[in-house]
Tab-separated table of C-alpha atoms and ligand atoms in Angstrom:
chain	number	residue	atom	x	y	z
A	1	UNK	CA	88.575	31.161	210.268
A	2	UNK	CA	91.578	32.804	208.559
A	3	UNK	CA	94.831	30.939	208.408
A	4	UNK	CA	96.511	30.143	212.133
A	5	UNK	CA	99.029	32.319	212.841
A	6	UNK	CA	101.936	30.934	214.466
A	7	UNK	CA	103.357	33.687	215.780
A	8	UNK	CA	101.314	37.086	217.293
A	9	UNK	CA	104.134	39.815	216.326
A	10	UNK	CA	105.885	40.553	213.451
A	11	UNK	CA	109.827	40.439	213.815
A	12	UNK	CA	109.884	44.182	213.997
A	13	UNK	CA	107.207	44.115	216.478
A	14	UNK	CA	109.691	40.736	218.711
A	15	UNK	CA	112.970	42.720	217.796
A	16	UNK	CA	110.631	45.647	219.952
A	17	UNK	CA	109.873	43.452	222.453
A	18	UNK	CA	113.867	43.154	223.295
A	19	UNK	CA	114.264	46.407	223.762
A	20	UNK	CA	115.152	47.061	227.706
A	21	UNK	CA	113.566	50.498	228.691
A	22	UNK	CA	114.441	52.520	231.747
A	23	UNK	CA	112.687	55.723	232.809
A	24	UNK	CA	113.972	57.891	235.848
A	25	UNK	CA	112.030	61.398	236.905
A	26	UNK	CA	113.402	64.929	237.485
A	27	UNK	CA	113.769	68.838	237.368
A	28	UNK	CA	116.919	69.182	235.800
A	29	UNK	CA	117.026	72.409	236.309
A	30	UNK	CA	120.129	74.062	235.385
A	31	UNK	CA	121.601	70.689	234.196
A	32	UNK	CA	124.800	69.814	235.750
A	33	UNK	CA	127.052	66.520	235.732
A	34	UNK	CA	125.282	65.152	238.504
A	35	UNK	CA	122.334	64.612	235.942
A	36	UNK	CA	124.224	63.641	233.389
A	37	UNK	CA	125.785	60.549	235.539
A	38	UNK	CA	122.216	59.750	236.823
A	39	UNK	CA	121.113	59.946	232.980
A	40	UNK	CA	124.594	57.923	231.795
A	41	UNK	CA	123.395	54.997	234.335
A	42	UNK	CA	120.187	54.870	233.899
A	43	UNK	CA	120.738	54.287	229.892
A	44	UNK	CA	123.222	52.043	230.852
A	45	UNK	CA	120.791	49.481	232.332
A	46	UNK	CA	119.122	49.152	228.868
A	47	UNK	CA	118.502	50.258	225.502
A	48	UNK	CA	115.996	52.970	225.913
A	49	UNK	CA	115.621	55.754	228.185
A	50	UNK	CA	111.959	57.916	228.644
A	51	UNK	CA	113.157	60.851	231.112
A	52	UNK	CA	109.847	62.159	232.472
A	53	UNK	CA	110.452	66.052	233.248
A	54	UNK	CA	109.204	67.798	235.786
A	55	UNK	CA	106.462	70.636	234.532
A	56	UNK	CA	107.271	74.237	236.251
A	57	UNK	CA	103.114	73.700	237.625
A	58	UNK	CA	104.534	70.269	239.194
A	59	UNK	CA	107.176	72.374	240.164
A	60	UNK	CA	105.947	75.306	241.795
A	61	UNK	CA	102.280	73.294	243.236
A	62	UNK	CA	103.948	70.064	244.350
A	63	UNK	CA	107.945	70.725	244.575
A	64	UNK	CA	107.388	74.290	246.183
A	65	UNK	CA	110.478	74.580	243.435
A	66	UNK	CA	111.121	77.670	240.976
A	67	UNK	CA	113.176	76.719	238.203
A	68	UNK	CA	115.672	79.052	236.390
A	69	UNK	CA	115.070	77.198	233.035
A	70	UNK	CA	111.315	77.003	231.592
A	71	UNK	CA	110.015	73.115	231.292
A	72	UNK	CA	110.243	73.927	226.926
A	73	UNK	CA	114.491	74.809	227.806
A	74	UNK	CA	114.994	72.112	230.472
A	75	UNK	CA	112.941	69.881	227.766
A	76	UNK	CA	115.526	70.997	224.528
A	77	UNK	CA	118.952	70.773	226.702
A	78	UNK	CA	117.744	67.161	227.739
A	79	UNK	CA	116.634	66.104	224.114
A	80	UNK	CA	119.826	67.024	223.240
A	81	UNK	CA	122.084	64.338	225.221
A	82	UNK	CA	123.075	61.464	223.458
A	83	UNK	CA	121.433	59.096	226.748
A	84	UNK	CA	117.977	60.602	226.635
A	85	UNK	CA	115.736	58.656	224.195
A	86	UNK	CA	112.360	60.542	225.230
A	87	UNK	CA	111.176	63.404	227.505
A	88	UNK	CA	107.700	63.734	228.570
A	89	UNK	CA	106.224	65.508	230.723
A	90	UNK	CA	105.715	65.006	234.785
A	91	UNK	CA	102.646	66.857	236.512
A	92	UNK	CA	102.120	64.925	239.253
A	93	UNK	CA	103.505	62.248	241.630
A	94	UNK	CA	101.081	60.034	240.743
A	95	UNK	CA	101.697	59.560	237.121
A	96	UNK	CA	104.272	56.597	237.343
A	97	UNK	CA	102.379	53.429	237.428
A	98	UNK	CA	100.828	54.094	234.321
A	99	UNK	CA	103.381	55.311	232.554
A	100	UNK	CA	105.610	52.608	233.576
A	101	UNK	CA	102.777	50.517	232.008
A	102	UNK	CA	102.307	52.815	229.019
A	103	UNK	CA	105.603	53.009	228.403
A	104	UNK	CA	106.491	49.172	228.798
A	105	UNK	CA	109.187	50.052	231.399
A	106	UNK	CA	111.248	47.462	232.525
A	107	UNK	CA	113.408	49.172	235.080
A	108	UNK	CA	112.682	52.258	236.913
A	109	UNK	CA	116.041	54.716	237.984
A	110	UNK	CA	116.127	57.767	240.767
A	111	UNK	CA	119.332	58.880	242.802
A	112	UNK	CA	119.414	57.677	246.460
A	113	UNK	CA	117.979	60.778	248.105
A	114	UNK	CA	114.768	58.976	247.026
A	115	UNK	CA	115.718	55.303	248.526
A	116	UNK	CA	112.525	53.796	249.228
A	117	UNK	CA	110.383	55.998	248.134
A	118	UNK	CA	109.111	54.576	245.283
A	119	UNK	CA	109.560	51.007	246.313
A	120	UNK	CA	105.389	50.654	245.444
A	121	UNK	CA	106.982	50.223	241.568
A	122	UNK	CA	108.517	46.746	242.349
A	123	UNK	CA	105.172	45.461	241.097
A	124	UNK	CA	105.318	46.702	237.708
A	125	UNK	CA	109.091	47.230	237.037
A	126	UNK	CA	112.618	46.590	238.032
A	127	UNK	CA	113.345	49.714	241.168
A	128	UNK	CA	116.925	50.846	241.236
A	129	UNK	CA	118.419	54.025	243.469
A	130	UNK	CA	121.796	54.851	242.391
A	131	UNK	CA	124.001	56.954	244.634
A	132	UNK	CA	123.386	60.400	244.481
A	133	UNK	CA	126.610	62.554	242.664
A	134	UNK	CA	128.081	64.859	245.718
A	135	UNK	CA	128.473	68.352	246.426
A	136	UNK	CA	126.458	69.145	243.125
A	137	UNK	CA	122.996	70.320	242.708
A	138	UNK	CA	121.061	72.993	240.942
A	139	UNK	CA	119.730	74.277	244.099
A	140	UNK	CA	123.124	74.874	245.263
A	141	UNK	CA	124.123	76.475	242.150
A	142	UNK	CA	121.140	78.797	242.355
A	143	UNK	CA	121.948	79.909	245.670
A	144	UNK	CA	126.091	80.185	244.755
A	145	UNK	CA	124.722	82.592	242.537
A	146	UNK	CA	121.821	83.999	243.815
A	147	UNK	CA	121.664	87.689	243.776
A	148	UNK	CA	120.424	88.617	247.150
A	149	UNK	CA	121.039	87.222	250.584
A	150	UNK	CA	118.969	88.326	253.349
A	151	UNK	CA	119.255	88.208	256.942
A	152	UNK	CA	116.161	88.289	259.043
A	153	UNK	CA	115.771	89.740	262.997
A	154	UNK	CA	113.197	89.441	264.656
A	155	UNK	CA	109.591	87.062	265.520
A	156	UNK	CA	106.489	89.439	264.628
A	157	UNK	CA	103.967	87.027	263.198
A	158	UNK	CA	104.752	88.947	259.973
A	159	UNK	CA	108.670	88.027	260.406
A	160	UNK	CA	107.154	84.402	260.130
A	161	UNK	CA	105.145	85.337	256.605
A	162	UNK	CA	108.276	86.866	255.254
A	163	UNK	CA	110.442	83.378	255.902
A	164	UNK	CA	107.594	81.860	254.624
A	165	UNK	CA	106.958	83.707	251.432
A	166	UNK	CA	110.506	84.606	250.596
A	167	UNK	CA	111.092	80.751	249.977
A	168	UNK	CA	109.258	81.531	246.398
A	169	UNK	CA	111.352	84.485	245.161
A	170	UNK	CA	113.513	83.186	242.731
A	171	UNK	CA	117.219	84.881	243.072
A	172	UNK	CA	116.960	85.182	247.200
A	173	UNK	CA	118.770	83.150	249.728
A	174	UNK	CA	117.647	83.533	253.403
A	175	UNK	CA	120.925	83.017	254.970
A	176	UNK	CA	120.138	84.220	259.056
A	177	UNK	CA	117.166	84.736	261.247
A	178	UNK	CA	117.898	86.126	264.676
A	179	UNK	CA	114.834	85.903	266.583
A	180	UNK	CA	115.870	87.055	270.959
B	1	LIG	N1	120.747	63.688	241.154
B	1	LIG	C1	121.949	63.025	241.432
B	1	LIG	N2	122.990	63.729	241.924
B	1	LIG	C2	122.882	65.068	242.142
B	1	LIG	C3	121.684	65.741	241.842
B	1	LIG	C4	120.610	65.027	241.344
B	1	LIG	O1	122.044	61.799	241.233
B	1	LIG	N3	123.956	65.735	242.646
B	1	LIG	C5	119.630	62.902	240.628
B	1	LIG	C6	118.439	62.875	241.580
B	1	LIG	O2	118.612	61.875	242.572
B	1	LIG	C7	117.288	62.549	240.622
B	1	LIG	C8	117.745	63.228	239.309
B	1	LIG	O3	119.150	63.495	239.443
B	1	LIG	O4	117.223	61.133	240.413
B	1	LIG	C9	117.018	64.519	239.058
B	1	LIG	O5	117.211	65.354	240.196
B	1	LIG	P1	116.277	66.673	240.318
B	1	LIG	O6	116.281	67.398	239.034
B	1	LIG	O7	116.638	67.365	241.584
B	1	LIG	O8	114.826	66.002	240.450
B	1	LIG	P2	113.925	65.869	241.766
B	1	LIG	O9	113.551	67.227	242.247
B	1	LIG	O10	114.609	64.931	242.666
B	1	LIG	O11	112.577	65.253	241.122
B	1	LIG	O12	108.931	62.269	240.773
B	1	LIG	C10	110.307	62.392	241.091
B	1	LIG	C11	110.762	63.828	241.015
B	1	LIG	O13	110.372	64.418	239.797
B	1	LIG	C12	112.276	63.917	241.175
């Protein structure tokens, strides 16, 4: 048998080990400063920060969401702030255990509009919701300046297809439906 080693890492490999890593989820579409105080806290719980970004196939299958900004340019204008250690990618809800495991995550970050929601975590990580920033968000933003807003009268069945489908044209904001 080769000689005992006394210790199982190298000190790179325990100098790793101290390393606190956080990882919070998201769109960030059309990046605003209520991201970048999400992003700001979450690195501030540790050292490293994995932001797992939403795909636009996540998006448009699971979020019913159409992003202005391609997953590839919501990817680069994350990489590019000084709290984001990694971005990968998020296609589906599912996804978080293991990464949280692959990852070595010790404390998992969302805003408060998804309190409880992902409580299931508490197993394999730390679970904090911080409190959402107000009157900011990219949906908002869209619709501020959106480039058509419709109003809607009427209740043929195919009144109730329009509503429906016009939810997935980017750049239109249903804003009335007057149904007698
Ligand atoms: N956020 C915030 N304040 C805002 C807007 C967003 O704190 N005014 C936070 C959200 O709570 C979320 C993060 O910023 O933690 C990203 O928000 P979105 O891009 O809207 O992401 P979302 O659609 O909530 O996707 O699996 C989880 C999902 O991917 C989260």
């Amino acid at each position: 048998m080769g000689s005992l080693r006394l210790y199982n890492h190298t000190n790179a490999e325990m100098e790793e080990e101290h390393v606190k890593r956080v990882i919070t989820y998201g769109t960030f579409d059309m990046l605003h400063y209520g991201h970048i105080n999400i992003l700001r806290r979450a690195k501030e719980m540790g050292d490293y920060l994995v932001v797992v970004l939403s795909t636009d196939e996540f998006n448009w299958n699971s979020k019913q969401k159409k992003c202005y900004f391609t997953y590839e340019q919501r990817k680069q204008v994350l990489e590019a702030i000084r709290y984001v250690d990694l971005v990968i990618p998020e296609n589906n809800w599912d996804q978080k255990i293991s990464d949280v495991q692959d990852y070595k995550i010790d404390t998992f970050v969302m805003g408060s509009d998804w309190e409880g929601k992902f409580d299931y975590l508490k197993e394999y990580c730390e679970v904090v919701y911080l409190p959402r920033t107000a009157n900011i968000s990219s949906t908002k933003l869209r619709q501020e300046n959106s480039g058509i807003r419709l109003g809607i009268i009427g209740y043929e069945p195919m009144v109730e297809k329009f509503i429906q489908e016009s939810r997935y044209v980017g750049n239109v904001e249903l804003s009335g439906i007057f149904q007698p």
